[in-house]
Amino acid sequence: MYWLIEDLNHIDILSKIKHQAAYVEVIPTSHNLHPIENEICALYIRPRDDSKGYIIPVNHSETINSTIEDCLKVLNSIENIHVRDRKEFLHYFCIKHCYQHSPSPHTYIPQLTPAHNHIYNKYPNTQKLNTIVPIVKHYETCEQNYNNFKGEINPFYNKAALVFNQLERAGIKVDQSLFEQYFDKEANEFIYTQYNLNTLTTRPSNAFGGINFSTLNKDNGERNCFIPRNDLFIEMDISAYHPTLLASLLDYDFGDVDIHNSFAQMYGVDYAKSKEITFKQLYGGIWKEYKEIEFFKKTQTYIDDLWKQFETQGYIKCPISDHKFIKSEMENMNPQKLLNYLLQNLETANNILILWDIFKILRGKNTKLVLYVFDSFLFDMDENEQDILQEIINVFKIKNLQTKIKKGTNYNNIK
C-alpha cells in the first residue's frame, strides 16, 4: 500500500489490520500555534511491524483529504499508540491507549527539511503554512522522527501528561492592551502555557510564544497583564518544600512547627538568615559547623549512600516517579548535584499527584488552576465557590505540606 492514504478503501484496510503497536505523530496546520489553537494538517502512522509509515492528510492543499473521524477509525484500531509527547497529542485526540517515553535530558529536536525552513522563513507571520509544505516533505520528517524515537515507557509520566494537558487547557486571561505594551505582540483574550518535562532534572520548564511563564518579572509590571476570568487570583505557595521532601526521605519529623523557624533555632539566627543557610547547604553542601545537627547528619549519610548506588549500579531510581538518572547519560555529576536532581524530580512527581487531586476537585467548577511554578499554584477563583478552597488546602495537608495563601486582582498585586 502506498504511503499516502487518500481514499476510504485504504482507510478500511489500515483499520482492519488492527496493528498491535504504532508510532503516531500529528502534523499541525501551523508550526507556531499552541495545540489548543491549532488544527490537524495530517496524521502520520508508523506500525511497528511495517517497513514504512503512512500519512492520512486532513487539511492539505495538494491532497485528497480525509476527516478526523477517518483518523479516529484508524487510531482506535491500534492496540498501543506510541507518541513523542502525550500531553500535546491529547490536545488533538482524546485517546486513552496512547503512551510516551520517560523524560530524557537529551531532548530530540526534529530536523526539518529545507522546504520547511524556506517556507517558514519566507512567511514568518503567516499561519497554516504546513498546509502548503509539500506533503512528501512532511513524510520525510516524520520518518526521520520515527527512526530517532527511543526510550522506555514509564506509566507515571503518562499520568503526568494528563495533568499537564488539563493545566494547559485552562489558559490565562490577559489584559490585551497591557500585554501588547509589555510583550510587544498581540494576544487573544487567553494565552496558553506549555510545560516540558524533558529537562535535566524533569522539573518542567514552561514557555510558549517567547514568554517564559516560570520567570515572569516581578518588578517591571509585566505581571499586571495576567488577570482572572472570574473574581480574583489565589496563589498557594508551599513552604520549605525541599527540606520537607528531604525530611520524608530521611524519616525525620519536624512536627507541626514552621520548618524555617526550626532551623533558625538550630543555627541560632533569625528566620531570613536560616532560610539562606538551609538552601545554601542543600544545594551546595553541608557546612562543617552544622554537620553534627541530626537533620544534616542524616542528610550526609543519605547523600553518601545515594552516590555509592549511582557509582556502583550506574543509576538511581527516584521515589514516586520511578524515573532513572542514568550515569552514562549525565555529565559532571557529583554527590550534591545528584541529591538536587533527585529532590527536583521528587518535587515534580509529588506535584503531579497534587495536581491530579486538585483537578478532581475542580471538575465541573468555574474555578480554574491556571499556572503552576515549582512550589506555587495559581487559581482563577470564582468567589461563589469558596467552599472548595478548604478541599484544595486539604490536598496539601494530607501530604504534610505547609502552604501560604495570597490573593490579588492580577498576577502582580497578589499579597
CSV table of C-alpha atoms in Angstrom, one decimal:
chain,number,residue,atom,x,y,z
A,1,MET,CA,0.0,0.0,0.0
A,2,TYR,CA,1.3,3.5,-0.9
A,3,TRP,CA,2.4,5.7,2.0
A,4,LEU,CA,-0.2,8.5,1.2
A,5,ILE,CA,-3.7,7.4,2.2
A,6,GLU,CA,-6.2,9.3,0.1
A,7,ASP,CA,-9.3,7.1,-0.1
A,8,LEU,CA,-11.7,5.3,2.2
A,9,ASN,CA,-10.7,1.8,0.9
A,10,HIS,CA,-7.2,2.3,2.2
A,11,ILE,CA,-8.5,3.7,5.5
A,12,ASP,CA,-10.5,0.5,5.9
A,13,ILE,CA,-7.5,-1.7,5.0
A,14,LEU,CA,-5.3,0.1,7.6
A,15,SER,CA,-8.1,-0.2,10.2
A,16,LYS,CA,-8.8,-3.9,9.6
A,17,ILE,CA,-5.1,-4.9,10.1
A,18,LYS,CA,-5.5,-4.0,13.8
A,19,HIS,CA,-1.9,-3.3,14.5
A,20,GLN,CA,-0.6,-4.2,17.9
A,21,ALA,CA,1.6,-1.1,18.2
A,22,ALA,CA,2.4,2.0,16.1
A,23,TYR,CA,4.2,5.3,16.4
A,24,VAL,CA,1.9,8.2,15.7
A,25,GLU,CA,2.6,11.9,15.0
A,26,VAL,CA,0.2,14.8,14.5
A,27,ILE,CA,1.3,17.3,11.9
A,28,PRO,CA,-0.5,20.6,12.8
A,29,THR,CA,-1.6,23.2,10.3
A,30,SER,CA,0.5,25.9,12.0
A,31,HIS,CA,4.1,25.2,13.2
A,32,ASN,CA,4.0,28.1,15.7
A,33,LEU,CA,0.5,28.0,17.2
A,34,HIS,CA,-0.3,26.3,20.6
A,35,PRO,CA,-2.1,22.9,20.1
A,36,ILE,CA,-5.2,24.3,21.7
A,37,GLU,CA,-5.5,27.0,19.0
A,38,ASN,CA,-4.2,24.7,16.2
A,39,GLU,CA,-5.8,22.3,13.7
A,40,ILE,CA,-4.7,19.0,12.2
A,41,CYS,CA,-2.9,19.1,8.8
A,42,ALA,CA,-2.2,15.4,8.6
A,43,LEU,CA,-1.6,12.3,10.7
A,44,TYR,CA,1.5,10.1,10.4
A,45,ILE,CA,1.2,6.4,11.5
A,46,ARG,CA,4.2,4.0,11.5
A,47,PRO,CA,3.1,0.5,12.5
A,48,ARG,CA,5.8,-1.3,14.5
A,49,ASP,CA,5.6,-4.4,12.2
A,50,ASP,CA,5.7,-2.4,8.9
A,51,SER,CA,8.6,-1.2,6.9
A,52,LYS,CA,7.3,2.3,6.3
A,53,GLY,CA,4.8,4.8,7.7
A,54,TYR,CA,1.6,6.3,6.3
A,55,ILE,CA,0.2,9.7,6.1
A,56,ILE,CA,-3.5,10.5,6.3
A,57,PRO,CA,-4.0,14.1,5.1
A,58,VAL,CA,-6.8,16.1,6.8
A,59,ASN,CA,-6.2,19.6,5.7
A,60,HIS,CA,-3.5,19.9,3.0
A,61,SER,CA,-3.5,21.9,-0.3
A,62,GLU,CA,-2.2,19.2,-2.6
A,63,THR,CA,-4.0,16.1,-1.4
A,64,ILE,CA,-7.4,14.5,-1.2
A,65,ASN,CA,-8.2,15.0,2.4
A,66,SER,CA,-9.8,12.7,4.9
A,67,THR,CA,-11.8,13.5,8.0
A,68,ILE,CA,-11.0,13.5,11.7
A,69,GLU,CA,-13.4,10.6,12.0
A,70,ASP,CA,-11.4,8.6,9.5
A,71,CYS,CA,-8.3,9.2,11.6
A,72,LEU,CA,-10.1,8.1,14.7
A,73,LYS,CA,-11.2,4.9,13.0
A,74,VAL,CA,-7.5,4.0,12.3
A,75,LEU,CA,-6.3,5.1,15.7
A,76,ASN,CA,-8.9,3.1,17.5
A,77,SER,CA,-7.9,0.0,15.6
A,78,ILE,CA,-4.4,0.2,17.0
A,79,GLU,CA,-3.9,-1.5,20.4
A,80,ASN,CA,-1.0,0.6,21.6
A,81,ILE,CA,-0.2,4.1,20.2
A,82,HIS,CA,3.3,5.5,21.0
A,83,VAL,CA,3.7,9.3,20.7
A,84,ARG,CA,6.6,11.6,21.4
A,85,ASP,CA,4.5,14.0,23.5
A,86,ARG,CA,1.3,12.5,25.0
A,87,LYS,CA,0.3,15.8,26.5
A,88,GLU,CA,0.4,17.5,23.1
A,89,PHE,CA,-1.3,14.6,21.4
A,90,LEU,CA,-4.2,14.7,23.8
A,91,HIS,CA,-5.0,18.2,22.6
A,92,TYR,CA,-5.8,16.7,19.2
A,93,PHE,CA,-7.1,13.3,20.1
A,94,CYS,CA,-8.6,12.3,23.4
A,95,ILE,CA,-7.4,8.7,23.3
A,96,LYS,CA,-6.5,6.6,26.4
A,97,HIS,CA,-4.4,4.0,24.7
A,98,CYS,CA,-1.5,6.3,23.8
A,99,TYR,CA,1.8,6.2,25.6
A,100,GLN,CA,5.0,8.2,25.7
A,101,HIS,CA,8.6,7.5,26.8
A,102,SER,CA,10.1,8.7,30.1
A,103,PRO,CA,11.5,12.2,30.1
A,104,SER,CA,15.0,12.5,28.7
A,105,PRO,CA,17.8,15.0,29.4
A,106,HIS,CA,18.6,14.9,25.7
A,107,THR,CA,15.5,16.3,24.0
A,108,TYR,CA,15.2,15.2,20.4
A,109,ILE,CA,14.7,18.2,18.2
A,110,PRO,CA,13.1,17.2,14.8
A,111,GLN,CA,15.3,18.2,11.8
A,112,LEU,CA,13.1,20.0,9.3
A,113,THR,CA,13.7,19.7,5.6
A,114,PRO,CA,15.0,22.7,3.5
A,115,ALA,CA,11.5,23.0,2.1
A,116,HIS,CA,10.0,23.6,5.6
A,117,ASN,CA,12.7,26.1,6.5
A,118,HIS,CA,12.3,28.0,3.3
A,119,ILE,CA,8.5,28.4,3.6
A,120,TYR,CA,8.7,29.2,7.4
A,121,ASN,CA,11.3,31.9,6.8
A,122,LYS,CA,9.6,33.4,3.8
A,123,TYR,CA,6.3,33.8,5.5
A,124,PRO,CA,7.2,34.3,9.2
A,125,ASN,CA,3.8,35.8,10.2
A,126,THR,CA,1.5,33.5,8.2
A,127,GLN,CA,-0.4,30.7,9.8
A,128,LYS,CA,-1.3,27.3,8.4
A,129,LEU,CA,2.0,27.0,6.5
A,130,ASN,CA,2.1,23.3,6.9
A,131,THR,CA,-0.8,23.0,4.5
A,132,ILE,CA,1.4,24.2,1.7
A,133,VAL,CA,4.7,22.5,2.7
A,134,PRO,CA,4.8,19.5,0.2
A,135,ILE,CA,3.2,16.5,1.8
A,136,VAL,CA,6.2,14.3,0.9
A,137,LYS,CA,8.4,16.6,3.0
A,138,HIS,CA,6.2,16.1,6.0
A,139,TYR,CA,6.6,12.4,5.4
A,140,GLU,CA,10.4,12.6,5.2
A,141,THR,CA,10.4,14.5,8.5
A,142,CYS,CA,8.1,12.0,10.2
A,143,GLU,CA,10.1,9.0,9.0
A,144,GLN,CA,13.2,10.6,10.5
A,145,ASN,CA,11.4,11.3,13.8
A,146,TYR,CA,10.3,7.7,14.0
A,147,ASN,CA,13.9,6.5,13.4
A,148,ASN,CA,15.0,8.6,16.4
A,149,PHE,CA,12.2,7.5,18.7
A,150,LYS,CA,13.8,5.7,21.6
A,151,GLY,CA,13.3,5.2,25.3
A,152,GLU,CA,11.3,3.3,27.9
A,153,ILE,CA,7.7,3.7,28.8
A,154,ASN,CA,7.1,4.9,32.4
A,155,PRO,CA,3.4,4.7,33.4
A,156,PHE,CA,3.8,7.6,35.9
A,157,TYR,CA,4.7,10.1,33.1
A,158,ASN,CA,1.6,9.0,31.1
A,159,LYS,CA,-0.4,10.2,34.2
A,160,ALA,CA,1.7,13.4,34.2
A,161,ALA,CA,0.7,14.0,30.6
A,162,LEU,CA,-2.9,14.1,31.6
A,163,VAL,CA,-2.3,16.5,34.4
A,164,PHE,CA,-0.3,19.0,32.3
A,165,ASN,CA,-2.7,18.7,29.3
A,166,GLN,CA,-5.5,19.7,31.7
A,167,LEU,CA,-3.4,22.5,33.1
A,168,GLU,CA,-2.7,23.9,29.6
A,169,ARG,CA,-6.3,23.8,28.6
A,170,ALA,CA,-7.3,26.4,31.2
A,171,GLY,CA,-5.3,29.2,29.6
A,172,ILE,CA,-4.7,32.5,31.4
A,173,LYS,CA,-6.8,35.6,30.7
A,174,VAL,CA,-4.8,38.7,29.7
A,175,ASP,CA,-5.4,42.4,29.6
A,176,GLN,CA,-4.8,42.7,25.8
A,177,SER,CA,-3.6,46.3,25.7
A,178,LEU,CA,-1.2,45.8,28.6
A,179,PHE,CA,0.0,42.5,27.1
A,180,GLU,CA,0.9,44.3,23.8
A,181,GLN,CA,2.6,47.0,25.8
A,182,TYR,CA,4.9,44.7,27.8
A,183,PHE,CA,5.5,41.9,25.3
A,184,ASP,CA,5.2,43.8,22.0
A,185,LYS,CA,2.8,41.3,20.4
A,186,GLU,CA,-0.9,41.0,20.0
A,187,ALA,CA,-2.8,38.4,22.1
A,188,ASN,CA,-6.3,36.9,22.1
A,189,GLU,CA,-8.3,37.0,25.3
A,190,PHE,CA,-6.5,34.0,26.6
A,191,ILE,CA,-2.9,32.8,26.2
A,192,TYR,CA,-1.7,29.3,26.8
A,193,THR,CA,1.2,27.7,28.8
A,194,GLN,CA,3.3,24.8,27.6
A,195,TYR,CA,5.0,22.5,30.0
A,196,ASN,CA,8.0,20.5,29.1
A,197,LEU,CA,9.4,17.7,31.4
A,198,ASN,CA,12.3,16.9,29.1
A,199,THR,CA,14.8,18.7,31.2
A,200,LEU,CA,17.9,17.6,33.1
A,201,THR,CA,16.0,17.1,36.3
A,202,THR,CA,12.5,16.5,34.9
A,203,ARG,CA,11.4,19.7,36.7
A,204,PRO,CA,9.2,21.2,33.9
A,205,SER,CA,10.0,24.3,32.0
A,206,ASN,CA,7.0,26.4,30.9
A,207,ALA,CA,7.4,28.7,27.9
A,208,PHE,CA,5.5,29.4,24.8
A,209,GLY,CA,5.4,32.2,22.2
A,210,GLY,CA,8.5,33.8,23.6
A,211,ILE,CA,7.1,34.0,27.1
A,212,ASN,CA,8.8,32.1,30.0
A,213,PHE,CA,6.0,31.7,32.5
A,214,SER,CA,8.3,30.3,35.1
A,215,THR,CA,10.4,33.5,35.2
A,216,LEU,CA,7.9,36.4,34.7
A,217,ASN,CA,9.5,39.6,36.0
A,218,LYS,CA,8.2,40.6,39.4
A,219,ASP,CA,9.4,44.2,39.2
A,220,ASN,CA,8.7,45.7,35.8
A,221,GLY,CA,4.9,45.4,35.9
A,222,GLU,CA,4.5,42.8,33.2
A,223,ARG,CA,2.6,40.5,35.6
A,224,ASN,CA,-0.2,43.1,35.5
A,225,CYS,CA,-1.1,41.7,32.1
A,226,PHE,CA,-2.4,38.5,33.7
A,227,ILE,CA,-5.9,38.8,35.1
A,228,PRO,CA,-8.6,36.4,36.4
A,229,ARG,CA,-11.6,35.5,34.2
A,230,ASN,CA,-13.6,35.0,37.4
A,231,ASP,CA,-13.3,37.2,40.5
A,232,LEU,CA,-9.7,37.0,41.8
A,233,PHE,CA,-6.4,35.1,41.8
A,234,ILE,CA,-5.5,32.9,44.8
A,235,GLU,CA,-1.9,31.7,45.0
A,236,MET,CA,-0.9,28.8,47.2
A,237,ASP,CA,2.8,28.5,47.9
A,238,ILE,CA,4.4,25.5,49.6
A,239,SER,CA,6.7,26.5,52.4
A,240,ALA,CA,10.2,24.9,52.8
A,241,TYR,CA,9.3,22.4,50.1
A,242,HIS,CA,12.7,20.8,49.5
A,243,PRO,CA,13.6,20.5,53.2
A,244,THR,CA,10.2,18.9,53.7
A,245,LEU,CA,10.7,16.4,50.9
A,246,LEU,CA,14.2,15.6,52.2
A,247,ALA,CA,12.9,15.1,55.7
A,248,SER,CA,10.4,12.5,54.3
A,249,LEU,CA,13.3,10.6,52.7
A,250,LEU,CA,15.3,10.7,55.9
A,251,ASP,CA,12.3,9.8,58.1
A,252,TYR,CA,12.9,13.0,60.0
A,253,ASP,CA,10.0,14.7,61.7
A,254,PHE,CA,9.9,18.5,62.2
A,255,GLY,CA,6.5,18.3,63.8
A,256,ASP,CA,3.9,21.0,63.2
A,257,VAL,CA,6.2,23.9,63.6
A,258,ASP,CA,7.4,26.2,60.8
A,259,ILE,CA,10.4,24.4,59.3
A,260,HIS,CA,12.5,27.5,58.8
A,261,ASN,CA,11.8,28.6,62.4
A,262,SER,CA,13.0,25.2,63.5
A,263,PHE,CA,16.2,25.7,61.5
A,264,ALA,CA,16.6,29.2,62.9
A,265,GLN,CA,16.7,27.7,66.4
A,266,MET,CA,19.3,25.1,65.3
A,267,TYR,CA,21.5,27.7,63.8
A,268,GLY,CA,20.9,30.4,66.4
A,269,VAL,CA,20.0,33.0,63.7
A,270,ASP,CA,16.9,34.9,62.6
A,271,TYR,CA,14.2,33.5,60.2
A,272,ALA,CA,15.5,35.1,57.0
A,273,LYS,CA,19.1,34.1,57.7
A,274,SER,CA,18.0,30.5,58.5
A,275,LYS,CA,16.4,30.2,55.0
A,276,GLU,CA,19.5,31.4,53.4
A,277,ILE,CA,21.8,29.0,55.3
A,278,THR,CA,19.5,26.0,54.7
A,279,PHE,CA,19.2,26.4,51.0
A,280,LYS,CA,23.0,27.0,50.6
A,281,GLN,CA,23.6,23.7,52.4
A,282,LEU,CA,21.0,21.7,50.4
A,283,TYR,CA,22.3,22.9,47.1
A,284,GLY,CA,26.0,23.5,47.8
A,285,GLY,CA,27.0,21.1,50.5
A,286,ILE,CA,26.7,20.8,54.3
A,287,TRP,CA,28.8,23.3,56.3
A,288,LYS,CA,31.3,22.0,58.9
A,289,GLU,CA,29.7,23.9,61.8
A,290,TYR,CA,26.3,22.2,61.2
A,291,LYS,CA,27.4,18.6,60.4
A,292,GLU,CA,26.5,17.4,63.9
A,293,ILE,CA,22.9,18.6,63.7
A,294,GLU,CA,20.8,15.4,63.4
A,295,PHE,CA,19.0,16.5,60.2
A,296,PHE,CA,22.2,17.2,58.4
A,297,LYS,CA,24.0,14.1,59.8
A,298,LYS,CA,21.1,12.1,58.2
A,299,THR,CA,21.3,14.1,55.1
A,300,GLN,CA,25.0,13.5,54.6
A,301,THR,CA,24.5,9.7,55.2
A,302,TYR,CA,21.7,9.8,52.6
A,303,ILE,CA,23.9,11.6,50.1
A,304,ASP,CA,26.8,9.2,50.6
A,305,ASP,CA,24.5,6.2,50.1
A,306,LEU,CA,22.9,7.7,47.0
A,307,TRP,CA,26.2,8.4,45.4
A,308,LYS,CA,27.5,4.9,46.1
A,309,GLN,CA,24.4,3.5,44.4
A,310,PHE,CA,24.9,5.8,41.4
A,311,GLU,CA,28.5,4.8,41.1
A,312,THR,CA,28.2,1.1,41.5
A,313,GLN,CA,24.8,0.4,39.9
A,314,GLY,CA,25.1,3.0,37.2
A,315,TYR,CA,21.8,4.7,38.0
A,316,ILE,CA,19.4,5.7,40.8
A,317,LYS,CA,15.6,5.3,40.7
A,318,CYS,CA,13.6,8.2,42.1
A,319,PRO,CA,10.8,7.8,44.6
A,320,ILE,CA,7.2,8.1,43.3
A,321,SER,CA,8.0,8.6,39.7
A,322,ASP,CA,10.5,5.6,39.3
A,323,HIS,CA,12.4,7.9,36.9
A,324,LYS,CA,16.0,6.8,36.5
A,325,PHE,CA,19.0,9.1,36.5
A,326,ILE,CA,21.5,7.1,34.4
A,327,LYS,CA,25.2,7.8,34.9
A,328,SER,CA,26.2,7.2,31.3
A,329,GLU,CA,23.6,9.9,30.2
A,330,MET,CA,24.8,12.6,32.6
A,331,GLU,CA,27.8,14.9,32.7
A,332,ASN,CA,29.8,16.4,35.5
A,333,MET,CA,27.9,14.8,38.3
A,334,ASN,CA,28.8,14.9,42.0
A,335,PRO,CA,27.1,13.8,45.2
A,336,GLN,CA,25.4,17.1,46.0
A,337,LYS,CA,24.3,17.6,42.4
A,338,LEU,CA,22.7,14.2,42.4
A,339,LEU,CA,20.7,15.0,45.5
A,340,ASN,CA,19.5,18.2,43.9
A,341,TYR,CA,18.4,16.3,40.8
A,342,LEU,CA,16.5,13.8,42.9
A,343,LEU,CA,14.8,16.5,45.0
A,344,GLN,CA,13.7,18.3,41.9
A,345,ASN,CA,12.3,15.1,40.4
A,346,LEU,CA,10.6,14.3,43.7
A,347,GLU,CA,9.1,17.8,43.9
A,348,THR,CA,7.7,17.4,40.4
A,349,ALA,CA,6.3,13.9,41.0
A,350,ASN,CA,4.7,15.0,44.2
A,351,ASN,CA,3.2,18.0,42.5
A,352,ILE,CA,1.8,15.8,39.7
A,353,LEU,CA,-0.1,13.8,42.4
A,354,ILE,CA,-1.3,17.1,44.0
A,355,LEU,CA,-2.4,18.4,40.6
A,356,TRP,CA,-4.3,15.2,39.9
A,357,ASP,CA,-6.3,15.5,43.2
A,358,ILE,CA,-6.9,19.2,42.6
A,359,PHE,CA,-8.3,18.7,39.1
A,360,LYS,CA,-10.7,16.1,40.6
A,361,ILE,CA,-12.0,18.8,43.0
A,362,LEU,CA,-12.3,21.4,40.2
A,363,ARG,CA,-14.2,19.1,37.8
A,364,GLY,CA,-17.3,21.0,36.7
A,365,LYS,CA,-16.3,24.2,38.5
A,366,ASN,CA,-15.8,27.7,37.2
A,367,THR,CA,-12.6,28.0,39.3
A,368,LYS,CA,-9.5,27.1,37.3
A,369,LEU,CA,-5.9,26.2,38.1
A,370,VAL,CA,-4.1,28.3,35.5
A,371,LEU,CA,-0.4,28.3,36.4
A,372,TYR,CA,2.0,26.0,38.3
A,373,VAL,CA,5.6,27.0,39.0
A,374,PHE,CA,7.6,24.6,41.1
A,375,ASP,CA,6.2,25.3,44.6
A,376,SER,CA,3.4,27.7,43.6
A,377,PHE,CA,-0.1,27.1,42.4
A,378,LEU,CA,-2.2,29.9,40.9
A,379,PHE,CA,-6.0,29.6,40.9
A,380,ASP,CA,-8.5,31.8,39.0
A,381,MET,CA,-11.2,31.8,41.7
A,382,ASP,CA,-15.0,32.1,41.4
A,383,GLU,CA,-16.0,33.7,44.8
A,384,ASN,CA,-19.2,31.6,44.7
A,385,GLU,CA,-17.1,28.5,45.0
A,386,GLN,CA,-15.1,29.5,48.2
A,387,ASP,CA,-16.2,26.2,49.8
A,388,ILE,CA,-13.7,24.3,47.6
A,389,LEU,CA,-10.8,26.3,48.9
A,390,GLN,CA,-10.6,24.1,52.1
A,391,GLU,CA,-10.8,21.0,50.0
A,392,ILE,CA,-7.8,22.2,48.0
A,393,ILE,CA,-5.9,23.1,51.2
A,394,ASN,CA,-6.5,19.6,52.5
A,395,VAL,CA,-4.8,18.1,49.5
A,396,PHE,CA,-1.6,19.8,50.7
A,397,LYS,CA,-2.2,18.9,54.3
A,398,ILE,CA,-2.6,15.2,53.6
A,399,LYS,CA,1.0,15.3,52.2
A,400,ASN,CA,2.2,17.2,55.3
A,401,LEU,CA,2.9,20.3,53.3
A,402,GLN,CA,2.6,23.8,54.8
A,403,THR,CA,1.1,26.4,52.5
A,404,LYS,CA,0.9,30.2,52.4
A,405,ILE,CA,-2.1,31.8,50.7
A,406,LYS,CA,-2.1,35.1,48.9
A,407,LYS,CA,-4.9,36.9,46.9
A,408,GLY,CA,-5.0,39.6,44.2
A,409,THR,CA,-6.9,41.1,41.3
A,410,ASN,CA,-3.9,40.4,38.9
A,411,TYR,CA,-0.8,38.4,39.0
A,412,ASN,CA,1.3,41.4,40.1
A,413,ASN,CA,-0.6,42.5,43.1
A,414,ILE,CA,-1.0,39.2,44.9
A,415,LYS,CA,-0.5,39.7,48.6
